[in-house]
CSV table of C-alpha atoms in Angstrom, one decimal:
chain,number,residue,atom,x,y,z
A,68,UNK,CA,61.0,34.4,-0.7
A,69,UNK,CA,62.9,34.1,-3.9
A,70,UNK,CA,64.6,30.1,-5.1
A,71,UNK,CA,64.3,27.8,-7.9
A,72,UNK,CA,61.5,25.5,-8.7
A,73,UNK,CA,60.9,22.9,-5.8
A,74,UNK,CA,63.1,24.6,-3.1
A,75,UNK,CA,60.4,25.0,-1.0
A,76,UNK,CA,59.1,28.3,-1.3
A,77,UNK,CA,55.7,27.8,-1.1
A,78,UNK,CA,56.1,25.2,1.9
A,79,UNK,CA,58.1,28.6,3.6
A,80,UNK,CA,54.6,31.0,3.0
A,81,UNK,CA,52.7,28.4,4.8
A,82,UNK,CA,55.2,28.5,7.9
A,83,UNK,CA,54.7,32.0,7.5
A,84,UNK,CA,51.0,31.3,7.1
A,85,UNK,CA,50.5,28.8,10.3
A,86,UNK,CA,52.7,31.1,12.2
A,87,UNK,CA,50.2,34.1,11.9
A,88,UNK,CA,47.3,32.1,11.9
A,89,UNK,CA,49.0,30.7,15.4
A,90,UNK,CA,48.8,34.5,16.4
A,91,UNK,CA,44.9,35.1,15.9
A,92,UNK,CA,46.2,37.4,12.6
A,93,UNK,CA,43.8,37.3,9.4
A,94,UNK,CA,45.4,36.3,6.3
A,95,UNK,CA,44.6,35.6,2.8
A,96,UNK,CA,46.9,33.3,0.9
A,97,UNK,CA,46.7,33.2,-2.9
A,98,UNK,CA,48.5,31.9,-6.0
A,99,UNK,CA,49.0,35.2,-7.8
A,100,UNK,CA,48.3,33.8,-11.6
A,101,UNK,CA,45.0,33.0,-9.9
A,102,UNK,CA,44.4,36.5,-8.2
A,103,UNK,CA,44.7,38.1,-11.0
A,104,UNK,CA,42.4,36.0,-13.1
A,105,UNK,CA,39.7,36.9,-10.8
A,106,UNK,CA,40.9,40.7,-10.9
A,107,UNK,CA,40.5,40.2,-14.9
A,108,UNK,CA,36.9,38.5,-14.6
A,109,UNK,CA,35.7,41.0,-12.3
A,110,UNK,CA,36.8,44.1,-14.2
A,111,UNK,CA,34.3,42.4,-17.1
A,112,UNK,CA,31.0,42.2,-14.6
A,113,UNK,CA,28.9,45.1,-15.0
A,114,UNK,CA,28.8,46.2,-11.0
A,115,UNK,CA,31.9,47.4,-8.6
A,116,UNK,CA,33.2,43.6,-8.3
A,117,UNK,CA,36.5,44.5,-9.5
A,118,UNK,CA,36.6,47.2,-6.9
A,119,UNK,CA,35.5,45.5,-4.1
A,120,UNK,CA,37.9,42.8,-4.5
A,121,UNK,CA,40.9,45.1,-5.1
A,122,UNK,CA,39.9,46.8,-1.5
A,123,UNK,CA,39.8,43.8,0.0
A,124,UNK,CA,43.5,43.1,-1.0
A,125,UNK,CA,44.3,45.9,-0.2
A,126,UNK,CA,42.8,45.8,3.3
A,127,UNK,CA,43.9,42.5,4.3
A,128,UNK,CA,46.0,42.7,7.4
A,129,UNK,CA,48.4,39.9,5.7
A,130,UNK,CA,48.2,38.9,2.5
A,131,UNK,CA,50.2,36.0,1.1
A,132,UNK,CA,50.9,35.5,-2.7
A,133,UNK,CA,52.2,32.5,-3.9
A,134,UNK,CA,54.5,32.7,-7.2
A,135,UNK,CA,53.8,36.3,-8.0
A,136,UNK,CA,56.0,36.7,-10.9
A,137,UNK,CA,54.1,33.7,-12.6
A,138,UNK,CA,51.5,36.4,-13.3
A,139,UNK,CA,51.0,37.0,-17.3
A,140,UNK,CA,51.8,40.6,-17.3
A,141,UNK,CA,48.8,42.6,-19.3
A,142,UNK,CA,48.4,46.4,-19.1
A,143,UNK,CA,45.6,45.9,-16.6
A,144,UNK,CA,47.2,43.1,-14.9
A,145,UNK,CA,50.4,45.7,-14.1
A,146,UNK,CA,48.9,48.9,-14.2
A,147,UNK,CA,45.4,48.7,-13.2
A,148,UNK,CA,45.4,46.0,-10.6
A,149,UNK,CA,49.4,44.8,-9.2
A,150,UNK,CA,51.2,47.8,-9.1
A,151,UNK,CA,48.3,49.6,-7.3
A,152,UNK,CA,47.7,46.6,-4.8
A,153,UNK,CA,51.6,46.2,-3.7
A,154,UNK,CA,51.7,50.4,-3.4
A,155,UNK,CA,49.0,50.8,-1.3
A,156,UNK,CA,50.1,47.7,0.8
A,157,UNK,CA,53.9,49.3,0.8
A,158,UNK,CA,52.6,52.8,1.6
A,159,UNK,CA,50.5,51.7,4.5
A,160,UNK,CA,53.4,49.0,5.6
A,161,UNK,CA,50.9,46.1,5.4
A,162,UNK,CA,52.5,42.5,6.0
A,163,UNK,CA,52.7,41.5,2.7
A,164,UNK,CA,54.8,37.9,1.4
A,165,UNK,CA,55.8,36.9,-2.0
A,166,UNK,CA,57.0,34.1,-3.1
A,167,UNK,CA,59.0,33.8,-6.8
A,168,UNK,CA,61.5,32.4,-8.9
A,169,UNK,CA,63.5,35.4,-10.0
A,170,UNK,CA,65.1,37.6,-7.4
A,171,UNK,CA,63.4,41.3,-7.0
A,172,UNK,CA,66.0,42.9,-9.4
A,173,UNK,CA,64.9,40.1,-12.5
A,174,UNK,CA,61.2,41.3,-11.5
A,175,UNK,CA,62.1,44.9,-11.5
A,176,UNK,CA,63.5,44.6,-15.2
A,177,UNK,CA,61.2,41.8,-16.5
A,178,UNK,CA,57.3,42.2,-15.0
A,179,UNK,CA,57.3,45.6,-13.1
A,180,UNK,CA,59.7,48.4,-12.3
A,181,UNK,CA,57.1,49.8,-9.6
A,182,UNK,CA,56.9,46.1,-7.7
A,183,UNK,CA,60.9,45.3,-7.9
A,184,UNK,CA,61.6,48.9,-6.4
A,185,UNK,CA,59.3,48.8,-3.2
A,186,UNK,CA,60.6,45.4,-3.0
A,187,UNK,CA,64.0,46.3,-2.9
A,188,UNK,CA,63.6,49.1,-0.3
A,189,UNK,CA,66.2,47.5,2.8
A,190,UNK,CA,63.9,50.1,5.5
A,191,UNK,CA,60.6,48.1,4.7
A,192,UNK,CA,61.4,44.7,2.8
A,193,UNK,CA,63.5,41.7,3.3
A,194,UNK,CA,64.6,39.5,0.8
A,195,UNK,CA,65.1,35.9,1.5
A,196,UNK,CA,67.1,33.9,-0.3
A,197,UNK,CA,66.2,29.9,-0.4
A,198,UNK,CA,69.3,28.1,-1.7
A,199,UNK,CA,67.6,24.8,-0.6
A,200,UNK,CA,68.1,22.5,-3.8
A,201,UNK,CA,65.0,21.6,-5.8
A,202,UNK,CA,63.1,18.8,-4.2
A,203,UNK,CA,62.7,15.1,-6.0
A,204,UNK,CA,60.8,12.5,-5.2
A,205,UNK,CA,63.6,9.8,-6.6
A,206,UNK,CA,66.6,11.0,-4.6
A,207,UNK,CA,68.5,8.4,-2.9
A,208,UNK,CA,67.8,8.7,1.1
């Protein structure tokens, strides 16, 4: 789900969210500047914590990430922990939502070629647009 700051992106992944939690499906939701914190702390522990936590993403039956391309891009960030997460997800066409500000092309060329790409495959992914105008609290009803 791709729109500007305040369309209502987020409030769209917890439709999504409700919906499959309506369904009996297990989720996880997370705000991806925070997943990959916790990726970044575990990879410092001295036991298989960053492994076990990158299986569980990975084994998730839906997995929700909130602003994804908010994500401060470090080698490990990209190459050890995203681009493996979304691949294995994409390869084993597990339901998988993003939300973002840029559009998948803008992620291809600015955070990760590997990410835009399976985003941008028609067969597996849809991209939805939210042209809803940014949300403010003083607009006149």
């Amino acid at each position: 789900i791709t729109g500007v700051p305040g369309s209502g992106k987020t409030h769209l992944l917890a439709a999504i969210a409700n919906a499959m939690l309506e369904r009996g499906r297990t989720l996880l939701w997370t705000y991806g500047p925070d997943m990959a914190a916790e990726a970044q702390r575990r990879v410092g522990l001295d036991d298989d914590s960053f492994s076990a936590y990158l299986a569980d993403l990975k084994a998730v039956p839906v997995l929700l990430i909130d602003d994804l391309a908010a994500v401060r891009p470090t080698d490990f960030r990209l190459s050890d922990f995203l681009e493996p997460l979304v691949d294995h997800r994409y390869r084993e066409r597990k339901t998988t939502a993003f939300t973002l500000i840029s559009d998948p092309q803008q992620l291809r060329d600015e955070l990760s070629e590997s990410i835009g790409r399976r985003m941008q495959d028609a067969a597996l992914c849809h991209v939805v647009r939210n042209d809803a105008l940014q949300f403010q609290l003083d607009r006149p009803r």
